[in-house]
Structure formats: structure tokens, C-alpha cells
PDB file of C-alpha atoms in Angstrom:
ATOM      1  CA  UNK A 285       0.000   0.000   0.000  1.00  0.00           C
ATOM      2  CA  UNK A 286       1.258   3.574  -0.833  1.00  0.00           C
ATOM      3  CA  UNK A 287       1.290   5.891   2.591  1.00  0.00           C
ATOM      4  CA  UNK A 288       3.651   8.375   3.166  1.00  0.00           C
ATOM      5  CA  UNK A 289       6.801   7.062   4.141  1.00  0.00           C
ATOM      6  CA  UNK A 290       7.332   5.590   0.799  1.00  0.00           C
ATOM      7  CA  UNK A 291       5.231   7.968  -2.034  1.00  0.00           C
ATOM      8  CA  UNK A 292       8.786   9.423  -2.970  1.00  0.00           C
ATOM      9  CA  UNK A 293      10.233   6.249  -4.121  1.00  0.00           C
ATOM     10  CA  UNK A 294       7.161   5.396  -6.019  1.00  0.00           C
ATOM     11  CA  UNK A 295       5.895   9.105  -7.307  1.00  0.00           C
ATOM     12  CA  UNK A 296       7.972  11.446  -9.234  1.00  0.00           C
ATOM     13  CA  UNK A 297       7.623  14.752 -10.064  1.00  0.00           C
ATOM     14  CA  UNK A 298       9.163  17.450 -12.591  1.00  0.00           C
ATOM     15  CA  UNK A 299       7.411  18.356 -15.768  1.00  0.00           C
ATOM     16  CA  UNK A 300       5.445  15.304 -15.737  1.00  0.00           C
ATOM     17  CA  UNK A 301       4.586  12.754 -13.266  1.00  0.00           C
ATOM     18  CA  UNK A 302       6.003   9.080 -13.133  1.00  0.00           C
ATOM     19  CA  UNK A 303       4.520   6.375 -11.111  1.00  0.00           C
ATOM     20  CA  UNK A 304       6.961   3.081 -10.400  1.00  0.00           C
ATOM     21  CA  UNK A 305       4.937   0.251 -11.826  1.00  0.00           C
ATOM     22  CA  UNK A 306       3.353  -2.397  -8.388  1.00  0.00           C
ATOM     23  CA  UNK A 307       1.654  -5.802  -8.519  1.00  0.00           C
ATOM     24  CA  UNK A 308      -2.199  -5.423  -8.119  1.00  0.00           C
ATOM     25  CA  UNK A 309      -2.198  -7.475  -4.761  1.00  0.00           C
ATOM     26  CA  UNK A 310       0.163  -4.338  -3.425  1.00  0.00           C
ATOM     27  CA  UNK A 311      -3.141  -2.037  -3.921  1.00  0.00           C
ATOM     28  CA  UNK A 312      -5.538  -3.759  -1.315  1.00  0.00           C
ATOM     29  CA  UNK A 313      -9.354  -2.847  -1.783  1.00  0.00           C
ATOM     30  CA  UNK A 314     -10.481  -0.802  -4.131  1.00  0.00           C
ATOM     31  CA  UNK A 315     -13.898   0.464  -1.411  1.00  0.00           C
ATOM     32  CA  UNK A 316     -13.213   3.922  -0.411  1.00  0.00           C
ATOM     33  CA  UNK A 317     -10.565   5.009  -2.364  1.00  0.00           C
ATOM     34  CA  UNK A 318     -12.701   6.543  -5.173  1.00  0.00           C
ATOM     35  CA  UNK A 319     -10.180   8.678  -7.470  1.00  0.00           C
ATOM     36  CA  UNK A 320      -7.514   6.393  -6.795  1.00  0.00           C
ATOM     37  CA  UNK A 321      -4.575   5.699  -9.244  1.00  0.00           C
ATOM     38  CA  UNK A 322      -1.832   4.104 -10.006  1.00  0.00           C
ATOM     39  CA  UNK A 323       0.168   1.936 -12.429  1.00  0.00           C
ATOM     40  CA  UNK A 324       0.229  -2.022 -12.747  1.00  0.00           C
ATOM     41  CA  UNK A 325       2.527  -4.496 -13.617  1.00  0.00           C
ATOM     42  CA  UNK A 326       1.005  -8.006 -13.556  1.00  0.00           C
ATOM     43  CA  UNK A 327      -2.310  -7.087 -15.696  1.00  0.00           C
ATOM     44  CA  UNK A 328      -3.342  -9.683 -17.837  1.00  0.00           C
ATOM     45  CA  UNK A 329      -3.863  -9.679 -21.523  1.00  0.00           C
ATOM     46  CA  UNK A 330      -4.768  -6.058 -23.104  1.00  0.00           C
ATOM     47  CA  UNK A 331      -7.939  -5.388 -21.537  1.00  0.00           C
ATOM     48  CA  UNK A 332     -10.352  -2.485 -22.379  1.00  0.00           C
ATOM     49  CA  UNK A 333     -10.631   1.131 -20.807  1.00  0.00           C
ATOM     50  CA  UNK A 334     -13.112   0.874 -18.088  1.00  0.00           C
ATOM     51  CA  UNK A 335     -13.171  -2.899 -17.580  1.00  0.00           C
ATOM     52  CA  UNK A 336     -12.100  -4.587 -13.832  1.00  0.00           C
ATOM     53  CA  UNK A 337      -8.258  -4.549 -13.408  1.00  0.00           C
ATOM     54  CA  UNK A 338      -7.135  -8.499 -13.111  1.00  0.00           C
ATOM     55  CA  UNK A 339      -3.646  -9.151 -12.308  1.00  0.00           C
ATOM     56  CA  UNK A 340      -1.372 -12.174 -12.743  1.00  0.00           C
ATOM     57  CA  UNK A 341      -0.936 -11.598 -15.830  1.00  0.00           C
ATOM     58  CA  UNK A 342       2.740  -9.503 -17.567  1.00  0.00           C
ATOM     59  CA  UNK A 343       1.509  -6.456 -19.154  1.00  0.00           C
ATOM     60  CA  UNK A 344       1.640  -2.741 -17.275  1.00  0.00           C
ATOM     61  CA  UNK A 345      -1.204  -0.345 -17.329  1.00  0.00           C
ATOM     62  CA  UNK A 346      -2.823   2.448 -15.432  1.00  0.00           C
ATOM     63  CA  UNK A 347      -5.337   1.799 -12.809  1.00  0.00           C
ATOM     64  CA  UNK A 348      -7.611   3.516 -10.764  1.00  0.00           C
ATOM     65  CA  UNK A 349     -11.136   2.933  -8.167  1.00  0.00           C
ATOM     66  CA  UNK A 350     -14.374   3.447  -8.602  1.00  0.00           C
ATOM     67  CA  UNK A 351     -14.680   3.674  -5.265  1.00  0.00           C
ATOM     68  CA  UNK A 352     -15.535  -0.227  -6.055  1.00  0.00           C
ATOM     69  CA  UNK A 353     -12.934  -1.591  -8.124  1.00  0.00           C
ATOM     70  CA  UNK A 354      -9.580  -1.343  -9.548  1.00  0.00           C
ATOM     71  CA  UNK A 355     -10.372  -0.218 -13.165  1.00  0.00           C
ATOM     72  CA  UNK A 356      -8.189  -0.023 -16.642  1.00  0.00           C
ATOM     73  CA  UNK A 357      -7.706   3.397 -17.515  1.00  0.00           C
TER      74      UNK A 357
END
């Protein structure tokens, strides 16, 4: 899970923002973190904007909640 002690080792900031790529498992529940984001490493296949986040898989893409679930996008 991010918290504060480690968000500079995974965010950087300059003229654009970087996030360090995390398994899914690292994000915990998706319920109450509405807005949420972050970027994936273990998604599987190419899945479509919008669609549940699954990990397990080798490909990295953005992420963020619903307030729900872990979402493509």
C-alpha cells in the first residue's frame, strides 16, 4: 500500500509525473478510495478502458477505483 513514508520512491515529479509500476495485490481494496490511481505491472492480456483490473498476468497499465474496483484506464 502507498502511505507516506514511501510515495517518494514510487511518485515522481518534474514536468510530468512518473509512477513506479506495483503488482495489483500491493493495492488492497479498491472500497473507499474513489479517485484512486496508479500503475500495474502483472495485468493480464490487453484489456479495455473501463473494464475490472485483473492481475497475474505480464503487461503494465494504469489503474484507478471506482470507489468499487480497480479499473483499466
Amino acid at each position: 500500500n502507498v502511505n507516506s513514508a514511501n510515495v517518494q520512491s514510487i511518485l515522481k515529479v518534474g514536468a510530468y509525473i512518473t509512477q513506479t509500476p506495483i503488482p495489483l495485490s500491493n493495492m488492497g481494496s479498491a472500497v473507499g478510495k474513489t479517485g484512486a490511481k496508479a500503475m500495474i505491472n502483472d495485468i493480464v492480456g490487453s484489456p479495455t478502458w473501463g473494464t475490472t483490473a485483473v492481475g497475474g498476468g505480464g503487461s503494465t497499465y494504469p489503474v484507478w477505483s471506482n470507489g468499487s474496483n480497480w479499473l483499466i484506464g
